[in-house]
Short mmCIF file of C-alpha atoms in Angstrom, two decimals:
data_model
loop_
_atom_site.label_atom_id
_atom_site.label_comp_id
_atom_site.label_asym_id
_atom_site.label_seq_id
_atom_site.Cartn_x
_atom_site.Cartn_y
_atom_site.Cartn_z
CA MET A 1446 60.37 8.21 8.62
CA THR A 1447 60.61 5.04 6.54
CA LYS A 1448 58.05 4.66 3.76
CA ILE A 1449 56.02 1.42 4.02
CA TYR A 1450 56.15 -0.21 0.62
CA TYR A 1451 52.93 -1.64 -0.59
CA ASN A 1452 53.53 -4.53 -2.97
CA PRO A 1453 50.71 -4.69 -5.57
CA LYS A 1454 52.09 -8.03 -6.81
CA LEU A 1455 50.80 -9.56 -3.55
CA LYS A 1456 47.32 -8.01 -3.80
CA GLU A 1457 45.65 -11.16 -5.27
CA LEU A 1458 47.36 -13.53 -2.77
CA ALA A 1459 46.26 -11.20 0.06
CA ARG A 1460 42.68 -11.38 -1.24
CA GLN A 1461 42.83 -15.18 -1.30
CA LEU A 1462 44.18 -15.26 2.25
CA ARG A 1463 41.33 -12.97 3.42
CA ASN A 1464 38.83 -15.37 1.76
CA GLN A 1465 40.49 -18.38 3.46
CA SER A 1466 40.85 -16.91 6.93
CA THR A 1467 41.42 -19.27 9.87
CA ARG A 1468 39.01 -19.42 12.79
CA THR A 1469 41.49 -17.55 14.92
CA GLU A 1470 41.97 -14.76 12.30
CA ILE A 1471 38.15 -14.34 12.13
CA LYS A 1472 37.84 -14.24 15.85
CA LEU A 1473 40.50 -11.58 16.31
CA TRP A 1474 39.23 -9.61 13.21
CA LYS A 1475 35.78 -9.31 14.81
CA CYS A 1476 37.49 -7.36 17.64
CA LEU A 1477 39.71 -5.18 15.39
CA LYS A 1478 37.57 -4.38 12.32
CA GLY A 1479 35.63 -1.18 11.75
CA LYS A 1480 37.83 0.87 14.07
CA LYS A 1481 36.27 -0.97 17.06
CA PHE A 1482 39.56 -1.21 18.86
CA TYR A 1483 40.32 2.25 20.27
CA GLY A 1484 39.32 3.87 17.01
CA TYR A 1485 42.31 2.47 15.11
CA ASP A 1486 41.93 1.28 11.54
CA PHE A 1487 43.33 -2.27 11.11
CA HIS A 1488 43.69 -4.03 7.80
CA ARG A 1489 43.61 -7.80 7.17
CA GLN A 1490 46.26 -9.65 5.13
CA LYS A 1491 48.12 -6.42 4.28
CA PRO A 1492 50.91 -6.71 1.62
CA ILE A 1493 54.04 -4.82 2.91
CA ASP A 1494 57.32 -5.12 1.06
CA ASN A 1495 57.61 -8.81 0.04
CA TYR A 1496 55.42 -10.03 2.89
CA ILE A 1497 51.79 -10.20 3.88
CA VAL A 1498 51.01 -9.51 7.54
CA ASP A 1499 47.87 -10.90 9.16
CA PHE A 1500 46.72 -7.52 10.58
CA PHE A 1501 48.23 -4.10 10.17
CA CYS A 1502 47.45 -0.65 11.64
CA PRO A 1503 49.23 2.01 9.54
CA GLU A 1504 48.74 4.73 12.11
CA LEU A 1505 50.45 2.69 14.88
CA LYS A 1506 52.90 1.00 12.44
CA LEU A 1507 51.76 -2.21 14.16
CA ALA A 1508 51.56 -5.65 12.61
CA ILE A 1509 49.86 -8.52 14.34
CA GLU A 1510 50.68 -12.06 13.32
CA LEU A 1511 48.85 -15.25 14.35
CA ASP A 1512 50.89 -18.40 14.30
CA GLY A 1513 49.33 -21.80 13.65
CA TYR A 1514 51.09 -25.09 14.26
CA THR A 1515 53.25 -24.81 11.14
CA HIS A 1516 55.13 -21.88 12.66
CA GLY A 1517 56.82 -24.42 14.97
CA PHE A 1518 58.56 -25.98 11.95
CA GLU A 1519 62.20 -24.81 11.62
CA LYS A 1520 61.92 -23.53 8.02
CA VAL A 1521 58.75 -21.56 8.81
CA PHE A 1522 60.28 -20.23 12.05
CA GLU A 1523 63.35 -18.99 10.07
CA LYS A 1524 61.12 -17.27 7.52
CA ASP A 1525 59.13 -15.61 10.34
CA ASN A 1526 62.41 -14.27 11.83
CA ILE A 1527 63.55 -12.81 8.52
CA LYS A 1528 60.07 -11.28 7.95
CA MET A 1529 60.10 -9.75 11.46
CA GLN A 1530 63.60 -8.32 10.91
CA LYS A 1531 62.55 -6.75 7.63
CA LEU A 1532 59.40 -5.25 9.12
CA SER A 1533 61.48 -3.94 12.05
CA GLU A 1534 63.79 -2.22 9.55
CA LEU A 1535 60.66 -0.53 8.07
CA GLY A 1536 59.81 0.76 11.53
CA ILE A 1537 56.98 -1.72 12.08
CA MET A 1538 56.43 -3.45 15.38
CA VAL A 1539 55.19 -7.01 15.21
CA LEU A 1540 53.18 -8.59 17.93
CA ARG A 1541 52.93 -12.41 17.58
CA PHE A 1542 50.37 -14.72 19.11
CA VAL A 1543 49.81 -18.40 18.70
CA ASP A 1544 46.36 -19.63 17.68
CA ASP A 1545 45.75 -21.08 21.17
CA ASP A 1546 46.17 -17.59 22.61
CA VAL A 1547 43.28 -16.30 20.54
CA THR A 1548 41.15 -19.43 20.95
CA LYS A 1549 41.55 -19.83 24.69
CA ASN A 1550 42.44 -16.32 25.87
CA ILE A 1551 41.21 -13.60 23.44
CA ASP A 1552 40.89 -11.13 26.37
CA GLY A 1553 44.61 -11.63 27.12
CA VAL A 1554 45.49 -11.06 23.47
CA LEU A 1555 43.43 -7.85 23.34
CA LYS A 1556 44.92 -6.70 26.62
CA CYS A 1557 48.42 -7.15 25.18
CA ILE A 1558 47.51 -5.12 22.09
CA GLU A 1559 45.93 -2.48 24.33
CA GLU A 1560 49.14 -2.31 26.41
CA TYR A 1561 51.17 -1.72 23.26
CA ILE A 1562 48.82 1.07 22.14
CA ARG A 1563 48.94 2.71 25.57
CA LYS A 1564 52.77 2.62 25.65
CA HIS A 1565 53.26 3.89 22.09
CA THR A 1566 50.66 6.60 21.64
CA PRO A 1567 50.60 9.99 23.22
CA GLY A 1568 48.04 10.51 25.88
CA PRO A 1569 45.51 13.42 25.99
CA SER A 1570 47.30 16.78 26.37
#
């Protein structure tokens, strides 16, 4: 099992990002916080290795990323791919959604996360 490396150097930046959350991050966070979503503990703006992920559930090793319009720019897209590759090497699955998904179809986003959880967690014995 690969250890997930917490980077304390990113702690202050993560705090700033939490304090400057986008509307879509706030909307999804309302559904994930406080173990509301199937009892899983999600964290916001979690530093992992040299990156900060929007949402992270350590128990599921699941990162959720929300992409605004800047993620369509080539440089940002390339950085996202490198980030996803590194997280994958750490054994972390990344689910990506564009802001419009959260704004216009939050139920669909939650259903997608639910599907991932159902497929990747053992059922009752």
